[in-house]
Amino acid sequence: MITIIYSTHKDEQYNNKFKQHLLQTVGLKNVQVLEFQNNNEFSLSEIYNKGISQSIFDIVVCCHNDIKLENGWGKKLLKDFIDNSDYGIIGKAGSCYFPESGVYWERMQQTMVGQVYHHPDGQNKWLSKYSAKLPFLIPVVTIDGLFISFDKTKINHRFDETIGRFHFYDYLFCVPNYLEGVKIGVTSSFEITHQSVGQPNQEFWESKDKFIEKWGNILPLDLKPEKIYVPEIKEKPIKNIGKVAIIIPTKGNIKMLKDCVDSFYQHCNSNLFNIFIADTGSTDEEKNSLKNNIKEYNNITLIEYDYYNFAKINNDVVKNYLNDNYEYLLFCNNDTKLLNNVIYGMLNIFKTTPKVGTVGCRLHFEDNTVQHDGIICVIDKNNSIKLSHYGITTYYNHAINNRKLLGSTAALLMIKKETFIKCGFFNENYLSCLEDVELNLKCLTLGLDNYCNSDLVAYHYESKTRNDDNEKTNKFVIDFSKTLTPFIIQNFDKIKTHIQIIK
């Protein structure tokens, strides 16, 4: 069923032990192991091509001889190929991006995927987690040579023997196959441990230069995510819970707003919420279109304003339009579109977890990359305070859990109405955003914990509705330096556990 090929320069005792490990863990009866003793006489490409010629099975594995695999890995790998018949090559780590520089890990935090344990002799074991452990193959443009598997009937190119000996053989195999339509994926179906750590040497850089000479004209390769991981959220009855007031400020963009509103009714239980749309200056024609678009729903209230100030408008809706039936507030941008039952998921955190301040979720840009997976705050070596979205612009590097953190943005943020009032509402003095960050910080000062549940997912089409110009950037800097930095410093002892300090 599987042919396993590896090159080795170790002694007979080591080789026999490694071969037994492969046979004992693969979980299959029909396995061909091709071991090639190689004391620098041959390149890895030569060894692997020789093995392919001698292989008796279609599924071929080319791997390092210093790895450990979990029990049953072969069965899981075969299932990966069977369940994903459109894929020809599968690995354990790789990248969705190959830059012009030829150094494929150049944007490691953003575009690398997979999980690899490392356990060199005499050291503690650690995990290189390049992306979340997802229940599907992650499409990539190249994989790491630690573990390469492929269906030999589906590849168009074997290993390139003209460049390098022990470096770049993996990319020289993947790139030409990828360019001719062979799908390459990274699997999380089984675990792998590498008993050493790869280190680029002179031969690596020489091979890189030759690779660039041959393939530089097609670089960069950039494979955006094909799909977003969206878990199913199963709803159970929640007793003794007040309604959620969803507040959505808007101006024009009727189609986008309609998509936002429809997504709540598509994925969430409408008995749990009412929607308050705060129109901030649409034309009469746009308002009429809006009314026609939402008339099918009987629990939407339209409130008209002749100005826009995010903090002030949301505060006004809470103060003047919500009665005691509303226990929770969900602040939502009009360019947000839910992908699963976000409301139930957030409410469930409030009902099952003590001392909750705010709850956010995972947001994605229109190109499926991560826009937001929580807010992080860092104090660097120069004592500069910096804010960032966790995972921003990454392809698959987001969490899959509910976890405490500094907070989340008000693009989609739930809080108890009582807590919002205790926090003094949104600070209306900001020029552009950051009032939501301050709200999260205020919750922390009250002894509450803020959460981001990455299993709750939505699109945030921010790029469509905001101009990333100098004026916006300058307003952000002014707001941050004048208001938020002093707040963080004054309340540092209460919030320091949520701040990363780089020494």
Short mmCIF file of C-alpha atoms in Angstrom, two decimals:
data_model
loop_
_atom_site.label_atom_id
_atom_site.label_comp_id
_atom_site.label_asym_id
_atom_site.label_seq_id
_atom_site.Cartn_x
_atom_site.Cartn_y
_atom_site.Cartn_z
CA MET A 1 0.00 0.00 0.00
CA ILE A 2 2.87 2.38 0.82
CA THR A 3 6.50 2.56 -0.29
CA ILE A 4 8.81 4.36 2.14
CA ILE A 5 12.15 5.71 0.88
CA TYR A 6 14.94 7.18 2.96
CA SER A 7 18.63 7.94 2.68
CA THR A 8 20.93 7.13 5.60
CA HIS A 9 24.54 7.53 6.60
CA LYS A 10 24.01 5.86 9.99
CA ASP A 11 25.26 2.44 11.13
CA GLU A 12 23.37 -0.82 10.84
CA GLN A 13 22.02 -0.73 14.40
CA TYR A 14 20.52 2.74 13.94
CA ASN A 15 19.09 1.85 10.54
CA ASN A 16 17.45 -1.35 11.79
CA LYS A 17 15.89 0.54 14.70
CA PHE A 18 14.50 3.22 12.40
CA LYS A 19 13.15 0.67 9.94
CA GLN A 20 11.40 -1.19 12.77
CA HIS A 21 9.88 2.06 13.98
CA LEU A 22 8.39 2.70 10.54
CA LEU A 23 6.99 -0.83 10.24
CA GLN A 24 5.59 -0.87 13.79
CA THR A 25 3.86 2.50 13.55
CA VAL A 26 2.60 2.56 9.96
CA GLY A 27 -0.49 0.46 10.78
CA LEU A 28 -0.50 -1.35 7.42
CA LYS A 29 0.54 -4.82 6.32
CA ASN A 30 1.64 -4.15 2.77
CA VAL A 31 4.61 -1.82 3.19
CA GLN A 32 7.79 -1.58 1.14
CA VAL A 33 10.79 0.04 2.83
CA LEU A 34 13.64 1.13 0.58
CA GLU A 35 16.73 2.06 2.57
CA PHE A 36 19.67 3.56 0.69
CA GLN A 37 23.06 3.78 2.37
CA ASN A 38 24.48 7.11 1.32
CA ASN A 39 27.77 8.57 2.53
CA ASN A 40 27.58 11.68 0.37
CA GLU A 41 27.91 9.70 -2.85
CA PHE A 42 24.42 10.69 -4.01
CA SER A 43 22.11 13.65 -3.69
CA LEU A 44 18.72 13.15 -2.05
CA SER A 45 17.09 13.72 -5.43
CA GLU A 46 19.08 10.85 -6.91
CA ILE A 47 18.19 8.58 -3.98
CA TYR A 48 14.49 9.41 -4.12
CA ASN A 49 14.25 8.98 -7.88
CA LYS A 50 16.00 5.60 -7.61
CA GLY A 51 13.48 4.66 -4.93
CA ILE A 52 10.53 5.76 -7.07
CA SER A 53 11.80 3.51 -9.88
CA GLN A 54 11.96 0.56 -7.48
CA SER A 55 8.65 1.30 -5.72
CA ILE A 56 5.86 -1.26 -6.05
CA PHE A 57 3.07 0.90 -4.59
CA ASP A 58 1.50 4.11 -5.92
CA ILE A 59 1.67 5.96 -2.59
CA VAL A 60 5.30 6.85 -1.93
CA VAL A 61 6.81 8.46 1.18
CA CYS A 62 10.23 10.14 1.08
CA CYS A 63 11.37 11.11 4.56
CA HIS A 64 14.30 11.97 6.77
CA ASN A 65 15.79 9.14 8.80
CA ASP A 66 15.57 11.03 12.10
CA ILE A 67 11.82 11.26 12.54
CA LYS A 68 9.29 9.55 14.76
CA LEU A 69 5.70 9.01 13.69
CA GLU A 70 2.60 8.25 15.73
CA ASN A 71 0.94 4.83 15.60
CA GLY A 72 -1.36 4.34 12.64
CA TRP A 73 0.14 7.18 10.59
CA GLY A 74 0.08 5.13 7.38
CA LYS A 75 -3.64 4.42 7.65
CA LYS A 76 -4.33 8.10 8.23
CA LEU A 77 -2.15 9.10 5.30
CA LEU A 78 -3.93 6.67 2.97
CA LYS A 79 -7.25 8.10 4.12
CA ASP A 80 -5.96 11.59 3.32
CA PHE A 81 -5.25 10.50 -0.25
CA ILE A 82 -8.55 8.62 -0.59
CA ASP A 83 -10.64 11.46 0.83
CA ASN A 84 -8.76 14.07 -1.24
CA SER A 85 -8.38 12.39 -4.61
CA ASP A 86 -7.62 15.73 -6.29
CA TYR A 87 -4.35 16.02 -4.32
CA GLY A 88 -1.13 14.50 -5.59
CA ILE A 89 1.38 15.53 -2.89
CA ILE A 90 0.89 15.66 0.91
CA GLY A 91 3.34 16.77 3.61
CA LYS A 92 3.48 17.73 7.27
CA ALA A 93 4.73 21.32 6.92
CA GLY A 94 4.84 23.79 4.07
CA SER A 95 3.97 27.23 2.83
CA CYS A 96 1.20 28.92 0.87
CA TYR A 97 3.74 31.45 -0.39
CA PHE A 98 7.06 31.26 -2.18
CA PRO A 99 8.79 34.68 -2.35
CA GLU A 100 11.07 36.09 -5.00
CA SER A 101 13.96 35.71 -2.56
CA GLY A 102 13.62 31.91 -2.67
CA VAL A 103 13.53 31.68 1.14
CA TYR A 104 10.13 30.12 1.56
CA TRP A 105 9.85 30.82 5.30
CA GLU A 106 10.30 34.57 4.71
CA ARG A 107 6.71 35.20 5.86
CA MET A 108 6.68 32.30 8.31
CA GLN A 109 4.12 33.72 10.74
CA GLN A 110 1.70 34.52 7.93
CA THR A 111 1.96 31.80 5.31
CA MET A 112 3.59 28.67 6.77
CA VAL A 113 1.28 25.83 7.79
CA GLY A 114 1.50 22.53 9.65
CA GLN A 115 2.75 21.25 12.97
CA VAL A 116 6.10 19.58 13.67
CA TYR A 117 7.46 18.48 17.05
CA HIS A 118 11.22 18.79 17.60
CA HIS A 119 13.15 16.65 20.06
CA PRO A 120 16.95 16.82 19.56
CA ASP A 121 19.07 14.65 21.85
CA GLY A 122 19.51 16.16 25.28
CA GLN A 123 16.81 18.80 24.80
CA ASN A 124 13.18 19.14 25.80
CA LYS A 125 10.56 18.44 23.17
CA TRP A 126 8.78 21.43 21.62
CA LEU A 127 6.16 22.05 18.98
CA SER A 128 6.59 24.28 15.94
CA LYS A 129 2.95 25.16 15.31
CA TYR A 130 2.85 27.03 12.04
CA SER A 131 -0.94 26.89 11.78
CA ALA A 132 -4.02 25.58 13.52
CA LYS A 133 -4.65 21.83 13.46
CA LEU A 134 -7.46 21.76 10.93
CA PRO A 135 -9.61 18.77 9.87
CA PHE A 136 -8.79 19.14 6.17
CA LEU A 137 -5.76 19.36 3.92
CA ILE A 138 -4.37 22.89 3.75
CA PRO A 139 -3.43 23.72 0.14
CA VAL A 140 0.14 24.96 -0.27
CA VAL A 141 2.66 25.69 -3.01
CA THR A 142 5.49 23.69 -1.43
CA ILE A 143 6.18 21.32 1.46
CA ASP A 144 9.22 20.64 3.61
CA GLY A 145 11.40 17.63 2.84
CA LEU A 146 11.09 16.29 6.37
CA PHE A 147 8.13 14.21 5.12
CA ILE A 148 7.00 14.13 1.50
CA SER A 149 4.31 11.75 0.31
CA PHE A 150 2.76 11.53 -3.12
CA ASP A 151 0.74 9.41 -5.48
CA LYS A 152 3.28 8.64 -8.19
CA THR A 153 0.49 8.28 -10.78
CA LYS A 154 -0.51 11.92 -10.21
CA ILE A 155 2.81 13.76 -10.29
CA ASN A 156 4.22 15.25 -13.48
CA HIS A 157 7.82 15.66 -12.32
CA ARG A 158 10.21 13.59 -10.26
CA PHE A 159 13.00 15.13 -8.17
CA ASP A 160 15.36 17.53 -9.96
CA GLU A 161 18.90 16.08 -9.89
CA THR A 162 20.55 19.12 -11.46
CA ILE A 163 20.51 21.44 -8.44
CA GLY A 164 21.82 20.81 -4.94
CA ARG A 165 22.49 17.70 -2.92
CA PHE A 166 20.71 17.93 0.42
CA HIS A 167 18.86 21.25 0.12
CA PHE A 168 16.08 22.58 -2.11
CA TYR A 169 15.31 19.10 -3.48
CA ASP A 170 11.86 19.39 -1.86
CA TYR A 171 11.00 22.76 -3.45
CA LEU A 172 12.44 21.68 -6.81
CA PHE A 173 10.03 18.74 -6.62
CA CYS A 174 6.99 20.71 -5.49
CA VAL A 175 7.18 23.91 -7.55
CA PRO A 176 7.20 22.37 -11.07
CA ASN A 177 4.44 19.96 -10.07
CA TYR A 178 2.39 22.80 -8.57
CA LEU A 179 2.81 24.89 -11.71
CA GLU A 180 1.40 22.04 -13.78
CA GLY A 181 -1.71 21.69 -11.63
CA VAL A 182 -0.70 19.03 -9.09
CA LYS A 183 -2.42 19.94 -5.82
CA ILE A 184 -0.17 19.97 -2.77
CA GLY A 185 -1.49 19.84 0.80
CA VAL A 186 -0.39 19.73 4.42
CA THR A 187 -2.15 17.30 6.74
CA SER A 188 -2.75 17.40 10.50
CA SER A 189 -4.13 13.85 10.62
CA PHE A 190 -1.07 12.42 12.39
CA GLU A 191 1.85 13.74 14.41
CA ILE A 192 5.52 13.79 13.51
CA THR A 193 8.60 14.47 15.61
CA HIS A 194 11.91 15.60 14.14
CA GLN A 195 14.92 14.59 16.21
CA SER A 196 17.05 17.42 14.86
CA VAL A 197 16.64 21.02 13.72
CA GLY A 198 17.45 22.00 10.15
CA GLN A 199 20.13 24.66 9.71
CA PRO A 200 20.86 26.42 6.40
CA ASN A 201 24.49 26.01 5.34
CA GLN A 202 26.57 27.24 2.42
CA GLU A 203 25.15 24.55 0.16
CA PHE A 204 21.63 25.75 1.01
CA TRP A 205 22.36 29.30 -0.18
CA GLU A 206 24.13 28.08 -3.30
CA SER A 207 21.16 25.85 -4.15
CA LYS A 208 18.81 28.76 -3.51
CA ASP A 209 20.65 30.90 -6.03
CA LYS A 210 20.46 28.15 -8.65
CA PHE A 211 16.77 27.67 -7.88
CA ILE A 212 16.18 31.39 -8.44
CA GLU A 213 18.06 31.22 -11.75
CA LYS A 214 15.77 28.44 -12.92
CA TRP A 215 12.41 29.41 -11.42
CA GLY A 216 12.72 33.06 -10.38
CA ASN A 217 10.62 34.27 -13.30
CA ILE A 218 7.48 32.64 -11.85
CA LEU A 219 7.97 33.91 -8.31
CA PRO A 220 6.32 34.90 -6.07
CA LEU A 221 3.77 32.12 -5.77
CA ASP A 222 0.91 33.14 -3.47
CA LEU A 223 -1.93 30.73 -2.78
CA LYS A 224 -4.63 32.47 -0.72
CA PRO A 225 -6.86 30.28 1.47
CA GLU A 226 -9.50 28.45 -0.53
CA LYS A 227 -11.86 28.23 2.42
CA ILE A 228 -12.25 29.23 6.04
CA TYR A 229 -12.52 26.68 8.83
CA VAL A 230 -16.04 27.14 10.19
CA PRO A 231 -17.02 24.68 12.96
CA GLU A 232 -20.65 23.73 13.44
CA ILE A 233 -22.09 25.33 16.58
CA LYS A 234 -24.78 23.09 18.02
CA GLU A 235 -27.37 25.04 19.98
CA LYS A 236 -28.95 23.86 23.21
CA PRO A 237 -31.66 25.71 25.14
CA ILE A 238 -30.33 28.41 27.47
CA LYS A 239 -32.56 29.06 30.48
CA ASN A 240 -33.24 32.43 32.07
CA ILE A 241 -31.49 34.60 29.55
CA GLY A 242 -32.42 38.08 28.42
CA LYS A 243 -32.38 39.17 24.81
CA VAL A 244 -29.42 40.40 22.81
CA ALA A 245 -29.60 43.87 21.29
CA ILE A 246 -27.57 43.91 18.08
CA ILE A 247 -26.53 47.48 17.23
CA ILE A 248 -25.38 48.14 13.65
CA PRO A 249 -24.37 51.69 12.60
CA THR A 250 -24.64 52.19 8.83
CA LYS A 251 -24.61 54.72 6.03
CA GLY A 252 -25.51 53.60 2.52
CA ASN A 253 -23.97 50.26 1.47
CA ILE A 254 -27.44 48.70 1.49
CA LYS A 255 -26.37 45.44 -0.16
CA MET A 256 -23.57 44.95 2.35
CA LEU A 257 -25.88 45.76 5.28
CA LYS A 258 -28.50 43.33 3.94
CA ASP A 259 -25.88 40.57 3.78
CA CYS A 260 -24.91 41.37 7.37
CA VAL A 261 -28.50 41.29 8.64
CA ASP A 262 -29.42 38.17 6.65
CA SER A 263 -26.46 36.29 8.12
CA PHE A 264 -27.90 36.66 11.64
CA TYR A 265 -31.19 35.09 10.57
CA GLN A 266 -29.44 32.42 8.55
CA HIS A 267 -27.14 31.19 11.33
CA CYS A 268 -28.69 32.31 14.64
CA ASN A 269 -31.91 31.81 16.59
CA SER A 270 -33.94 34.98 15.97
CA ASN A 271 -35.79 34.48 19.26
CA LEU A 272 -32.58 35.42 21.05
CA PHE A 273 -32.07 38.87 19.52
CA ASN A 274 -33.46 42.10 18.12
CA ILE A 275 -31.56 44.29 15.69
CA PHE A 276 -31.19 48.07 15.97
CA ILE A 277 -29.92 49.69 12.78
CA ALA A 278 -28.49 53.17 13.41
CA ASP A 279 -28.56 55.00 10.07
CA THR A 280 -26.05 57.85 10.10
CA GLY A 281 -26.91 59.83 6.99
CA SER A 282 -28.09 57.66 4.11
CA THR A 283 -29.96 59.39 1.33
CA ASP A 284 -33.77 59.17 1.22
CA GLU A 285 -33.47 56.72 -1.65
CA GLU A 286 -31.06 54.56 0.34
CA LYS A 287 -33.32 54.68 3.41
CA ASN A 288 -36.32 53.55 1.35
CA SER A 289 -34.24 50.73 -0.12
CA LEU A 290 -33.11 49.78 3.37
CA LYS A 291 -36.69 49.66 4.67
CA ASN A 292 -37.75 47.48 1.75
CA ASN A 293 -34.83 45.14 2.31
CA ILE A 294 -35.54 44.56 6.01
CA LYS A 295 -39.37 44.54 6.00
CA GLU A 296 -39.41 40.72 5.93
CA TYR A 297 -38.05 40.73 9.49
CA ASN A 298 -40.27 41.81 12.37
CA ASN A 299 -37.62 42.41 15.03
CA ILE A 300 -35.58 45.20 13.46
CA THR A 301 -35.73 48.81 14.60
CA LEU A 302 -34.41 51.59 12.36
CA ILE A 303 -33.05 54.67 14.15
CA GLU A 304 -31.98 57.75 12.17
CA TYR A 305 -29.07 60.04 13.03
CA ASP A 306 -27.72 63.05 11.17
CA TYR A 307 -24.09 62.47 12.20
CA TYR A 308 -21.55 59.68 12.59
CA ASN A 309 -19.63 58.97 15.76
CA PHE A 310 -19.35 55.28 16.52
CA ALA A 311 -19.06 55.64 20.28
CA LYS A 312 -21.76 58.29 20.64
CA ILE A 313 -24.31 56.51 18.45
CA ASN A 314 -23.89 53.14 20.17
CA ASN A 315 -24.14 54.85 23.56
CA ASP A 316 -27.33 56.64 22.51
CA VAL A 317 -29.00 53.42 21.36
CA VAL A 318 -28.23 51.76 24.69
CA LYS A 319 -29.38 54.76 26.75
CA ASN A 320 -32.56 55.64 24.87
CA TYR A 321 -33.84 52.63 22.95
CA LEU A 322 -33.23 49.52 25.05
CA ASN A 323 -35.54 48.43 27.85
CA ASP A 324 -34.84 46.00 30.68
CA ASN A 325 -35.54 42.97 28.46
CA TYR A 326 -32.11 43.34 26.92
CA GLU A 327 -29.39 41.68 28.97
CA TYR A 328 -26.66 41.63 26.32
CA LEU A 329 -25.31 44.01 23.70
CA LEU A 330 -23.71 42.91 20.45
CA PHE A 331 -21.85 45.71 18.68
CA CYS A 332 -21.57 44.94 14.99
CA ASN A 333 -20.20 46.70 11.92
CA ASN A 334 -22.35 46.84 8.82
CA ASP A 335 -19.55 45.16 6.84
CA THR A 336 -19.62 42.00 8.97
CA LYS A 337 -21.17 38.73 7.81
CA LEU A 338 -21.66 35.78 10.17
CA LEU A 339 -20.59 32.30 9.08
CA ASN A 340 -21.97 30.29 12.00
CA ASN A 341 -24.07 30.63 15.16
CA VAL A 342 -22.04 33.41 16.75
CA ILE A 343 -24.80 34.62 19.07
CA TYR A 344 -25.39 31.27 20.74
CA GLY A 345 -21.65 30.65 21.02
CA MET A 346 -21.09 33.98 22.75
CA LEU A 347 -24.10 33.61 25.05
CA ASN A 348 -22.93 30.15 26.03
CA ILE A 349 -19.63 31.62 27.25
CA PHE A 350 -21.46 34.14 29.43
CA LYS A 351 -23.71 31.42 30.88
CA THR A 352 -20.97 28.86 31.55
CA THR A 353 -17.97 31.03 32.46
CA PRO A 354 -17.62 33.28 35.52
CA LYS A 355 -16.52 36.91 35.38
CA VAL A 356 -16.85 37.54 31.64
CA GLY A 357 -16.26 41.03 30.31
CA THR A 358 -16.33 40.96 26.51
CA VAL A 359 -16.51 38.13 23.98
CA GLY A 360 -15.20 38.40 20.44
CA CYS A 361 -14.74 36.00 17.55
CA ARG A 362 -12.50 35.22 14.61
CA LEU A 363 -12.91 37.58 11.66
CA HIS A 364 -11.63 37.15 8.11
CA PHE A 365 -10.98 39.48 5.23
CA GLU A 366 -12.75 38.87 1.94
CA ASP A 367 -9.71 36.95 0.62
CA ASN A 368 -10.13 34.49 3.54
CA THR A 369 -7.00 35.62 5.39
CA VAL A 370 -7.33 36.43 9.10
CA GLN A 371 -8.35 39.97 10.01
CA HIS A 372 -8.83 39.49 13.73
CA ASP A 373 -8.40 36.73 16.27
CA GLY A 374 -8.26 38.92 19.34
CA ILE A 375 -6.27 42.02 20.35
CA ILE A 376 -2.74 41.77 21.71
CA CYS A 377 -0.77 44.48 23.50
CA VAL A 378 3.03 44.49 23.53
CA ILE A 379 5.52 46.61 25.42
CA ASP A 380 8.86 46.48 23.61
CA LYS A 381 12.43 47.01 24.79
CA ASN A 382 12.03 50.77 24.43
CA ASN A 383 8.89 50.73 26.62
CA SER A 384 6.73 51.57 23.61
CA ILE A 385 3.18 50.26 23.85
CA LYS A 386 1.84 48.68 20.68
CA LEU A 387 -1.53 47.18 19.80
CA SER A 388 -2.20 44.62 17.13
CA HIS A 389 -4.78 42.10 16.00
CA TYR A 390 -3.66 38.56 16.74
CA GLY A 391 -3.05 36.66 13.51
CA ILE A 392 -3.73 39.61 11.21
CA THR A 393 -3.22 38.83 7.48
CA THR A 394 -2.18 35.26 8.29
CA TYR A 395 -3.52 32.51 6.08
CA TYR A 396 -4.29 29.74 8.58
CA ASN A 397 -2.50 30.74 11.78
CA HIS A 398 -5.44 31.25 14.12
CA ALA A 399 -6.56 29.53 17.29
CA ILE A 400 -9.30 26.90 17.59
CA ASN A 401 -10.59 27.48 21.07
CA ASN A 402 -12.03 29.95 23.55
CA ARG A 403 -9.30 31.81 25.36
CA LYS A 404 -8.66 34.79 27.61
CA LEU A 405 -6.86 37.78 26.10
CA LEU A 406 -6.72 41.56 26.13
CA GLY A 407 -9.97 41.80 24.20
CA SER A 408 -11.57 42.04 20.76
CA THR A 409 -12.74 44.75 18.41
CA ALA A 410 -16.26 46.13 18.20
CA ALA A 411 -16.60 44.90 14.62
CA LEU A 412 -18.37 42.03 16.42
CA LEU A 413 -18.27 42.21 20.22
CA MET A 414 -20.68 41.07 22.93
CA ILE A 415 -20.90 42.47 26.46
CA LYS A 416 -23.53 42.48 29.18
CA LYS A 417 -25.51 45.71 29.19
CA GLU A 418 -24.94 46.01 32.94
CA THR A 419 -21.17 45.73 32.43
CA PHE A 420 -21.23 48.26 29.60
CA ILE A 421 -22.93 50.76 31.89
CA LYS A 422 -20.46 50.05 34.71
CA CYS A 423 -17.62 50.77 32.29
CA GLY A 424 -19.10 54.19 31.60
CA PHE A 425 -20.19 53.32 28.05
CA PHE A 426 -17.85 54.00 25.10
CA ASN A 427 -15.46 56.90 25.48
CA GLU A 428 -16.78 59.47 22.99
CA ASN A 429 -13.56 61.49 22.85
CA TYR A 430 -11.75 59.32 20.30
CA LEU A 431 -11.15 60.66 16.80
CA SER A 432 -11.06 57.29 15.08
CA CYS A 433 -11.61 53.88 16.74
CA LEU A 434 -9.85 52.61 19.94
CA GLU A 435 -12.95 53.24 22.06
CA ASP A 436 -13.54 49.49 21.81
CA VAL A 437 -10.02 48.75 23.06
CA GLU A 438 -10.55 51.02 26.04
CA LEU A 439 -13.83 49.24 26.78
CA ASN A 440 -11.99 45.91 26.91
CA LEU A 441 -9.36 47.41 29.21
CA LYS A 442 -12.05 48.81 31.50
CA CYS A 443 -13.52 45.31 31.83
CA LEU A 444 -10.12 44.03 32.92
CA THR A 445 -9.85 46.78 35.56
CA LEU A 446 -13.21 45.60 36.94
CA GLY A 447 -11.72 42.13 37.50
CA LEU A 448 -13.48 40.59 34.49
CA ASP A 449 -11.93 38.43 31.78
CA ASN A 450 -12.25 39.06 28.06
CA TYR A 451 -12.49 36.16 25.65
CA CYS A 452 -12.09 35.49 21.96
CA ASN A 453 -13.77 32.32 20.73
CA SER A 454 -12.06 31.36 17.48
CA ASP A 455 -14.71 28.72 16.77
CA LEU A 456 -17.13 31.59 16.13
CA VAL A 457 -16.45 32.98 12.67
CA ALA A 458 -17.46 35.88 10.44
CA TYR A 459 -16.24 37.88 7.48
CA HIS A 460 -15.28 41.49 8.04
CA TYR A 461 -15.14 43.31 4.71
CA GLU A 462 -13.14 46.17 6.21
CA SER A 463 -11.13 46.78 3.06
CA LYS A 464 -14.33 47.72 1.23
CA THR A 465 -15.47 50.37 3.67
CA ARG A 466 -12.30 52.03 4.96
CA ASN A 467 -9.54 53.98 3.29
CA ASP A 468 -6.12 53.07 4.63
CA ASP A 469 -4.78 56.58 4.14
CA ASN A 470 -2.39 58.76 6.12
CA GLU A 471 -5.21 60.72 7.70
CA LYS A 472 -6.75 57.59 9.24
CA THR A 473 -3.34 56.39 10.42
CA ASN A 474 -2.53 59.75 12.00
CA LYS A 475 -5.88 59.82 13.84
CA PHE A 476 -5.18 56.35 15.19
CA VAL A 477 -1.76 57.42 16.46
CA ILE A 478 -3.18 60.58 18.04
CA ASP A 479 -5.95 58.66 19.80
CA PHE A 480 -3.57 56.01 21.02
CA SER A 481 -0.85 58.31 22.32
CA LYS A 482 -3.14 60.87 23.96
CA THR A 483 -5.77 58.68 25.56
CA LEU A 484 -5.04 54.98 25.53
CA THR A 485 -1.37 55.00 26.49
CA PRO A 486 -2.02 56.96 29.72
CA PHE A 487 -4.94 54.63 30.51
CA ILE A 488 -2.72 51.56 30.13
CA ILE A 489 0.03 53.08 32.27
CA GLN A 490 -2.38 54.16 35.02
CA ASN A 491 -4.04 50.73 35.19
CA PHE A 492 -0.97 48.63 34.43
CA ASP A 493 -1.10 46.52 37.61
CA LYS A 494 -4.68 45.45 36.85
CA ILE A 495 -4.08 44.51 33.22
CA LYS A 496 -0.40 43.47 33.10
CA THR A 497 -1.20 39.74 32.87
CA HIS A 498 -2.75 40.44 29.46
CA ILE A 499 0.25 42.37 28.12
CA GLN A 500 3.26 40.80 26.46
CA ILE A 501 6.50 42.37 27.61
CA ILE A 502 9.54 41.95 25.35
CA LYS A 503 12.78 42.40 27.24
#
